[in-house]
């Protein structure tokens, strides 16, 4: 009986990991369950999860067919599709920069990127995906076209539902949208990303944002 309870407890601990895992699909047909850690030039870093074991691996982009996220989106996507259908390094981004890919949910005020930036540092962004921010309202990083001014939004005169950023705890927001940049950090601190919206309770979906810094 004790053994059964122990096995049941172990199963319950492992199940959430499996249910929320990303899937790395290689060109040789191999599928690896785990989580995308980051993108570094022509390589990605992926944490493989096999039961209770975890292993971090670096894989060349040339060996990757796609990455299937648990939210239904694809990273790289089908290689026969246009570049606009997948996240990739935006043209003009200098070589050798560090990269990280984060999920930015529409239902949260801010998403912590885990990146510390310095004042004056150049940052580049490229977003993929779509968030829903109200009845029949679906937009990507650029936000709503011809959006009216709303003084309750973080950036009132910028499009609703657009991708925006913040550094540190100050209410100094900057607009990102679909422009890769570069953006110059005005101050030093933690980098946060969010949606330019004043009502988050009816939002869903997320963007996957690749950050070069």
PDB file of C-alpha atoms in Angstrom:
ATOM      1  CA  UNK A   1       0.000   0.000   0.000  1.00  0.00           C
ATOM      2  CA  UNK A   2       2.800   2.409   0.901  1.00  0.00           C
ATOM      3  CA  UNK A   3       4.529   1.606  -2.381  1.00  0.00           C
ATOM      4  CA  UNK A   4       1.344   2.376  -4.325  1.00  0.00           C
ATOM      5  CA  UNK A   5       0.932   5.699  -2.540  1.00  0.00           C
ATOM      6  CA  UNK A   6       4.564   6.589  -3.247  1.00  0.00           C
ATOM      7  CA  UNK A   7       4.147   5.770  -6.942  1.00  0.00           C
ATOM      8  CA  UNK A   8       0.917   7.802  -7.094  1.00  0.00           C
ATOM      9  CA  UNK A   9       2.613  10.797  -5.475  1.00  0.00           C
ATOM     10  CA  UNK A  10       5.508  10.565  -7.929  1.00  0.00           C
ATOM     11  CA  UNK A  11       3.071  10.418 -10.851  1.00  0.00           C
ATOM     12  CA  UNK A  12       1.232  13.513  -9.644  1.00  0.00           C
ATOM     13  CA  UNK A  13       4.520  15.382  -9.361  1.00  0.00           C
ATOM     14  CA  UNK A  14       5.593  14.445 -12.870  1.00  0.00           C
ATOM     15  CA  UNK A  15       2.242  14.998 -14.622  1.00  0.00           C
ATOM     16  CA  UNK A  16       2.243  18.846 -14.545  1.00  0.00           C
ATOM     17  CA  UNK A  17       5.695  18.861 -16.133  1.00  0.00           C
ATOM     18  CA  UNK A  18       4.561  16.576 -18.938  1.00  0.00           C
ATOM     19  CA  UNK A  19       1.365  18.519 -19.534  1.00  0.00           C
ATOM     20  CA  UNK A  20       3.183  21.836 -19.882  1.00  0.00           C
ATOM     21  CA  UNK A  21       6.224  20.581 -21.803  1.00  0.00           C
ATOM     22  CA  UNK A  22       7.416  21.981 -25.121  1.00  0.00           C
ATOM     23  CA  UNK A  23       8.411  19.521 -27.841  1.00  0.00           C
ATOM     24  CA  UNK A  24      11.656  19.876 -29.793  1.00  0.00           C
ATOM     25  CA  UNK A  25      11.258  18.221 -33.208  1.00  0.00           C
ATOM     26  CA  UNK A  26      14.564  17.504 -34.949  1.00  0.00           C
ATOM     27  CA  UNK A  27      15.113  17.067 -38.680  1.00  0.00           C
ATOM     28  CA  UNK A  28      15.967  13.393 -38.098  1.00  0.00           C
ATOM     29  CA  UNK A  29      12.467  12.822 -36.700  1.00  0.00           C
ATOM     30  CA  UNK A  30      13.424  12.677 -33.029  1.00  0.00           C
ATOM     31  CA  UNK A  31      11.032  14.399 -30.611  1.00  0.00           C
ATOM     32  CA  UNK A  32      12.351  15.704 -27.285  1.00  0.00           C
ATOM     33  CA  UNK A  33      10.043  16.785 -24.446  1.00  0.00           C
ATOM     34  CA  UNK A  34      11.121  19.677 -22.232  1.00  0.00           C
ATOM     35  CA  UNK A  35      11.337  23.469 -22.301  1.00  0.00           C
ATOM     36  CA  UNK A  36      12.989  26.044 -24.558  1.00  0.00           C
ATOM     37  CA  UNK A  37      15.522  27.962 -22.452  1.00  0.00           C
ATOM     38  CA  UNK A  38      16.833  30.471 -24.971  1.00  0.00           C
ATOM     39  CA  UNK A  39      18.109  31.275 -28.451  1.00  0.00           C
ATOM     40  CA  UNK A  40      21.813  32.023 -28.902  1.00  0.00           C
ATOM     41  CA  UNK A  41      22.773  32.992 -32.451  1.00  0.00           C
ATOM     42  CA  UNK A  42      22.528  29.865 -34.593  1.00  0.00           C
ATOM     43  CA  UNK A  43      21.860  27.583 -31.625  1.00  0.00           C
ATOM     44  CA  UNK A  44      19.046  27.055 -29.159  1.00  0.00           C
ATOM     45  CA  UNK A  45      19.296  25.835 -25.583  1.00  0.00           C
ATOM     46  CA  UNK A  46      16.681  23.271 -24.608  1.00  0.00           C
ATOM     47  CA  UNK A  47      16.090  21.521 -21.293  1.00  0.00           C
ATOM     48  CA  UNK A  48      15.186  17.889 -21.942  1.00  0.00           C
ATOM     49  CA  UNK A  49      12.813  16.374 -19.384  1.00  0.00           C
ATOM     50  CA  UNK A  50      12.541  12.599 -19.148  1.00  0.00           C
ATOM     51  CA  UNK A  51      10.492  11.661 -16.112  1.00  0.00           C
ATOM     52  CA  UNK A  52      12.295  13.132 -13.116  1.00  0.00           C
ATOM     53  CA  UNK A  53      15.547  13.651 -15.015  1.00  0.00           C
ATOM     54  CA  UNK A  54      16.550  16.919 -16.674  1.00  0.00           C
ATOM     55  CA  UNK A  55      19.348  17.632 -19.132  1.00  0.00           C
ATOM     56  CA  UNK A  56      20.261  20.903 -20.842  1.00  0.00           C
ATOM     57  CA  UNK A  57      21.279  20.559 -24.478  1.00  0.00           C
ATOM     58  CA  UNK A  58      22.448  22.973 -27.171  1.00  0.00           C
ATOM     59  CA  UNK A  59      21.194  22.285 -30.691  1.00  0.00           C
ATOM     60  CA  UNK A  60      22.065  23.939 -34.005  1.00  0.00           C
ATOM     61  CA  UNK A  61      19.109  25.548 -35.794  1.00  0.00           C
ATOM     62  CA  UNK A  62      20.017  23.523 -38.892  1.00  0.00           C
ATOM     63  CA  UNK A  63      19.100  20.350 -36.954  1.00  0.00           C
ATOM     64  CA  UNK A  64      15.695  21.663 -35.837  1.00  0.00           C
ATOM     65  CA  UNK A  65      12.482  21.143 -37.765  1.00  0.00           C
ATOM     66  CA  UNK A  66      10.348  23.076 -35.267  1.00  0.00           C
ATOM     67  CA  UNK A  67       9.538  23.554 -31.596  1.00  0.00           C
ATOM     68  CA  UNK A  68       5.944  22.891 -30.566  1.00  0.00           C
ATOM     69  CA  UNK A  69       4.923  24.932 -27.536  1.00  0.00           C
ATOM     70  CA  UNK A  70       2.279  23.813 -25.088  1.00  0.00           C
ATOM     71  CA  UNK A  71       0.151  26.826 -26.122  1.00  0.00           C
ATOM     72  CA  UNK A  72      -0.135  25.463 -29.674  1.00  0.00           C
ATOM     73  CA  UNK A  73       2.367  27.827 -31.311  1.00  0.00           C
ATOM     74  CA  UNK A  74       5.431  26.752 -33.273  1.00  0.00           C
ATOM     75  CA  UNK A  75       8.950  28.159 -33.056  1.00  0.00           C
ATOM     76  CA  UNK A  76      10.704  28.061 -36.488  1.00  0.00           C
ATOM     77  CA  UNK A  77       7.552  26.404 -37.789  1.00  0.00           C
ATOM     78  CA  UNK A  78       7.392  24.422 -40.992  1.00  0.00           C
ATOM     79  CA  UNK A  79      10.546  25.164 -43.005  1.00  0.00           C
ATOM     80  CA  UNK A  80       8.472  25.353 -46.176  1.00  0.00           C
ATOM     81  CA  UNK A  81       6.573  28.367 -44.879  1.00  0.00           C
ATOM     82  CA  UNK A  82       7.435  32.065 -45.110  1.00  0.00           C
ATOM     83  CA  UNK A  83       9.794  33.633 -42.591  1.00  0.00           C
ATOM     84  CA  UNK A  84       6.978  35.751 -41.150  1.00  0.00           C
ATOM     85  CA  UNK A  85       5.365  32.593 -39.723  1.00  0.00           C
ATOM     86  CA  UNK A  86       8.169  31.906 -37.279  1.00  0.00           C
ATOM     87  CA  UNK A  87      10.402  33.719 -34.833  1.00  0.00           C
ATOM     88  CA  UNK A  88      13.919  34.248 -36.138  1.00  0.00           C
ATOM     89  CA  UNK A  89      16.688  36.752 -35.626  1.00  0.00           C
ATOM     90  CA  UNK A  90      15.542  40.038 -37.122  1.00  0.00           C
ATOM     91  CA  UNK A  91      17.657  41.577 -39.894  1.00  0.00           C
ATOM     92  CA  UNK A  92      20.139  44.119 -38.567  1.00  0.00           C
ATOM     93  CA  UNK A  93      20.711  42.507 -35.170  1.00  0.00           C
ATOM     94  CA  UNK A  94      24.478  42.455 -34.524  1.00  0.00           C
ATOM     95  CA  UNK A  95      26.105  39.056 -34.270  1.00  0.00           C
ATOM     96  CA  UNK A  96      27.261  37.799 -30.906  1.00  0.00           C
ATOM     97  CA  UNK A  97      24.401  39.247 -28.828  1.00  0.00           C
ATOM     98  CA  UNK A  98      22.807  37.135 -26.138  1.00  0.00           C
ATOM     99  CA  UNK A  99      19.246  36.025 -26.856  1.00  0.00           C
ATOM    100  CA  UNK A 100      16.333  34.853 -24.789  1.00  0.00           C
ATOM    101  CA  UNK A 101      12.789  33.887 -25.750  1.00  0.00           C
ATOM    102  CA  UNK A 102       9.991  34.609 -23.280  1.00  0.00           C
ATOM    103  CA  UNK A 103       6.223  34.157 -23.162  1.00  0.00           C
ATOM    104  CA  UNK A 104       4.236  37.355 -22.590  1.00  0.00           C
ATOM    105  CA  UNK A 105       0.629  36.603 -21.540  1.00  0.00           C
ATOM    106  CA  UNK A 106      -2.168  39.043 -22.332  1.00  0.00           C
ATOM    107  CA  UNK A 107      -3.812  38.446 -18.960  1.00  0.00           C
ATOM    108  CA  UNK A 108      -0.897  39.709 -16.836  1.00  0.00           C
ATOM    109  CA  UNK A 109       0.217  43.301 -16.409  1.00  0.00           C
ATOM    110  CA  UNK A 110       3.902  42.458 -16.863  1.00  0.00           C
ATOM    111  CA  UNK A 111       6.034  39.449 -17.708  1.00  0.00           C
ATOM    112  CA  UNK A 112       9.484  39.239 -16.108  1.00  0.00           C
ATOM    113  CA  UNK A 113      12.048  38.500 -18.839  1.00  0.00           C
ATOM    114  CA  UNK A 114      14.754  37.641 -16.310  1.00  0.00           C
ATOM    115  CA  UNK A 115      17.078  40.090 -18.110  1.00  0.00           C
ATOM    116  CA  UNK A 116      18.980  42.857 -16.343  1.00  0.00           C
ATOM    117  CA  UNK A 117      19.783  45.758 -18.670  1.00  0.00           C
ATOM    118  CA  UNK A 118      22.050  48.783 -18.279  1.00  0.00           C
ATOM    119  CA  UNK A 119      21.230  52.394 -19.115  1.00  0.00           C
ATOM    120  CA  UNK A 120      22.073  53.004 -22.757  1.00  0.00           C
ATOM    121  CA  UNK A 121      22.156  49.298 -23.639  1.00  0.00           C
ATOM    122  CA  UNK A 122      20.735  48.322 -27.047  1.00  0.00           C
ATOM    123  CA  UNK A 123      17.882  45.782 -27.010  1.00  0.00           C
ATOM    124  CA  UNK A 124      16.138  44.112 -29.957  1.00  0.00           C
ATOM    125  CA  UNK A 125      12.767  42.391 -30.019  1.00  0.00           C
ATOM    126  CA  UNK A 126      10.889  40.117 -32.384  1.00  0.00           C
ATOM    127  CA  UNK A 127       7.459  38.806 -31.469  1.00  0.00           C
ATOM    128  CA  UNK A 128       5.280  36.036 -32.804  1.00  0.00           C
ATOM    129  CA  UNK A 129       1.741  35.055 -31.929  1.00  0.00           C
ATOM    130  CA  UNK A 130      -1.528  36.713 -31.110  1.00  0.00           C
ATOM    131  CA  UNK A 131      -3.389  37.675 -27.985  1.00  0.00           C
ATOM    132  CA  UNK A 132      -7.127  38.148 -27.470  1.00  0.00           C
ATOM    133  CA  UNK A 133      -7.998  41.248 -25.475  1.00  0.00           C
ATOM    134  CA  UNK A 134     -11.782  41.461 -25.640  1.00  0.00           C
ATOM    135  CA  UNK A 135     -14.825  40.212 -27.583  1.00  0.00           C
ATOM    136  CA  UNK A 136     -13.794  39.780 -31.240  1.00  0.00           C
ATOM    137  CA  UNK A 137     -10.497  41.551 -30.595  1.00  0.00           C
ATOM    138  CA  UNK A 138      -7.358  39.684 -31.670  1.00  0.00           C
ATOM    139  CA  UNK A 139      -4.037  41.345 -32.425  1.00  0.00           C
ATOM    140  CA  UNK A 140      -0.318  40.707 -32.516  1.00  0.00           C
ATOM    141  CA  UNK A 141       2.563  42.857 -31.305  1.00  0.00           C
ATOM    142  CA  UNK A 142       1.543  45.892 -33.380  1.00  0.00           C
ATOM    143  CA  UNK A 143      -1.766  46.157 -31.545  1.00  0.00           C
ATOM    144  CA  UNK A 144      -5.068  47.525 -32.795  1.00  0.00           C
ATOM    145  CA  UNK A 145      -5.029  49.418 -36.086  1.00  0.00           C
ATOM    146  CA  UNK A 146      -6.339  53.005 -35.870  1.00  0.00           C
ATOM    147  CA  UNK A 147      -6.664  52.614 -32.121  1.00  0.00           C
ATOM    148  CA  UNK A 148      -8.291  55.569 -30.294  1.00  0.00           C
ATOM    149  CA  UNK A 149      -6.554  57.313 -27.397  1.00  0.00           C
ATOM    150  CA  UNK A 150      -7.318  55.782 -24.007  1.00  0.00           C
ATOM    151  CA  UNK A 151      -5.923  57.584 -20.947  1.00  0.00           C
ATOM    152  CA  UNK A 152      -6.249  54.443 -18.828  1.00  0.00           C
ATOM    153  CA  UNK A 153      -3.725  52.441 -20.824  1.00  0.00           C
ATOM    154  CA  UNK A 154      -0.022  52.455 -19.840  1.00  0.00           C
ATOM    155  CA  UNK A 155       0.741  54.275 -23.122  1.00  0.00           C
ATOM    156  CA  UNK A 156      -2.530  56.157 -23.860  1.00  0.00           C
ATOM    157  CA  UNK A 157      -1.670  57.393 -27.354  1.00  0.00           C
ATOM    158  CA  UNK A 158      -0.182  54.129 -28.582  1.00  0.00           C
ATOM    159  CA  UNK A 159      -2.250  51.292 -30.123  1.00  0.00           C
ATOM    160  CA  UNK A 160      -4.253  49.157 -27.739  1.00  0.00           C
ATOM    161  CA  UNK A 161      -2.945  45.608 -27.229  1.00  0.00           C
ATOM    162  CA  UNK A 162       0.497  46.492 -28.576  1.00  0.00           C
ATOM    163  CA  UNK A 163       3.662  45.029 -27.060  1.00  0.00           C
ATOM    164  CA  UNK A 164       5.287  47.437 -24.584  1.00  0.00           C
ATOM    165  CA  UNK A 165       8.226  47.356 -22.206  1.00  0.00           C
ATOM    166  CA  UNK A 166       9.374  48.640 -18.840  1.00  0.00           C
ATOM    167  CA  UNK A 167      12.730  48.686 -17.052  1.00  0.00           C
ATOM    168  CA  UNK A 168      12.763  48.392 -13.264  1.00  0.00           C
ATOM    169  CA  UNK A 169       9.887  49.382 -10.998  1.00  0.00           C
ATOM    170  CA  UNK A 170       9.399  52.868 -12.400  1.00  0.00           C
ATOM    171  CA  UNK A 171       6.308  53.749 -14.439  1.00  0.00           C
ATOM    172  CA  UNK A 172       8.482  54.587 -17.445  1.00  0.00           C
ATOM    173  CA  UNK A 173       7.053  52.545 -20.281  1.00  0.00           C
ATOM    174  CA  UNK A 174       8.298  52.303 -23.853  1.00  0.00           C
ATOM    175  CA  UNK A 175       6.550  51.188 -27.012  1.00  0.00           C
ATOM    176  CA  UNK A 176       7.812  48.141 -28.920  1.00  0.00           C
ATOM    177  CA  UNK A 177       5.030  46.955 -31.217  1.00  0.00           C
ATOM    178  CA  UNK A 178       6.329  44.997 -34.184  1.00  0.00           C
ATOM    179  CA  UNK A 179       9.495  47.059 -34.631  1.00  0.00           C
ATOM    180  CA  UNK A 180      12.627  45.024 -33.799  1.00  0.00           C
ATOM    181  CA  UNK A 181      14.584  48.072 -32.671  1.00  0.00           C
ATOM    182  CA  UNK A 182      17.188  48.735 -31.447  1.00  0.00           C
ATOM    183  CA  UNK A 183      15.835  50.294 -28.263  1.00  0.00           C
ATOM    184  CA  UNK A 184      18.111  52.071 -25.820  1.00  0.00           C
ATOM    185  CA  UNK A 185      17.396  51.463 -22.157  1.00  0.00           C
ATOM    186  CA  UNK A 186      16.912  54.782 -20.395  1.00  0.00           C
ATOM    187  CA  UNK A 187      17.774  53.333 -17.016  1.00  0.00           C
ATOM    188  CA  UNK A 188      19.278  50.207 -15.503  1.00  0.00           C
ATOM    189  CA  UNK A 189      17.177  47.403 -14.052  1.00  0.00           C
ATOM    190  CA  UNK A 190      15.038  44.377 -14.786  1.00  0.00           C
ATOM    191  CA  UNK A 191      13.316  44.230 -18.170  1.00  0.00           C
ATOM    192  CA  UNK A 192       9.570  43.544 -18.241  1.00  0.00           C
ATOM    193  CA  UNK A 193       7.226  43.138 -21.212  1.00  0.00           C
ATOM    194  CA  UNK A 194       3.462  43.546 -21.324  1.00  0.00           C
ATOM    195  CA  UNK A 195       0.334  44.431 -23.266  1.00  0.00           C
ATOM    196  CA  UNK A 196      -0.852  48.030 -23.714  1.00  0.00           C
ATOM    197  CA  UNK A 197      -4.292  47.438 -22.241  1.00  0.00           C
ATOM    198  CA  UNK A 198      -6.169  48.769 -19.216  1.00  0.00           C
ATOM    199  CA  UNK A 199      -8.540  45.801 -18.653  1.00  0.00           C
ATOM    200  CA  UNK A 200      -6.805  42.428 -18.377  1.00  0.00           C
ATOM    201  CA  UNK A 201      -9.587  40.268 -16.948  1.00  0.00           C
ATOM    202  CA  UNK A 202     -11.036  39.371 -20.376  1.00  0.00           C
ATOM    203  CA  UNK A 203      -7.648  38.731 -22.020  1.00  0.00           C
ATOM    204  CA  UNK A 204      -6.143  35.434 -23.131  1.00  0.00           C
ATOM    205  CA  UNK A 205      -3.370  34.154 -25.366  1.00  0.00           C
ATOM    206  CA  UNK A 206       0.248  35.258 -25.410  1.00  0.00           C
ATOM    207  CA  UNK A 207       3.153  36.378 -27.554  1.00  0.00           C
ATOM    208  CA  UNK A 208       6.492  34.610 -27.819  1.00  0.00           C
ATOM    209  CA  UNK A 209       9.131  37.320 -27.862  1.00  0.00           C
ATOM    210  CA  UNK A 210      12.758  36.807 -28.851  1.00  0.00           C
ATOM    211  CA  UNK A 211      15.014  39.354 -27.124  1.00  0.00           C
ATOM    212  CA  UNK A 212      18.590  40.132 -28.205  1.00  0.00           C
ATOM    213  CA  UNK A 213      20.579  42.149 -25.672  1.00  0.00           C
TER     214      UNK A 213
END
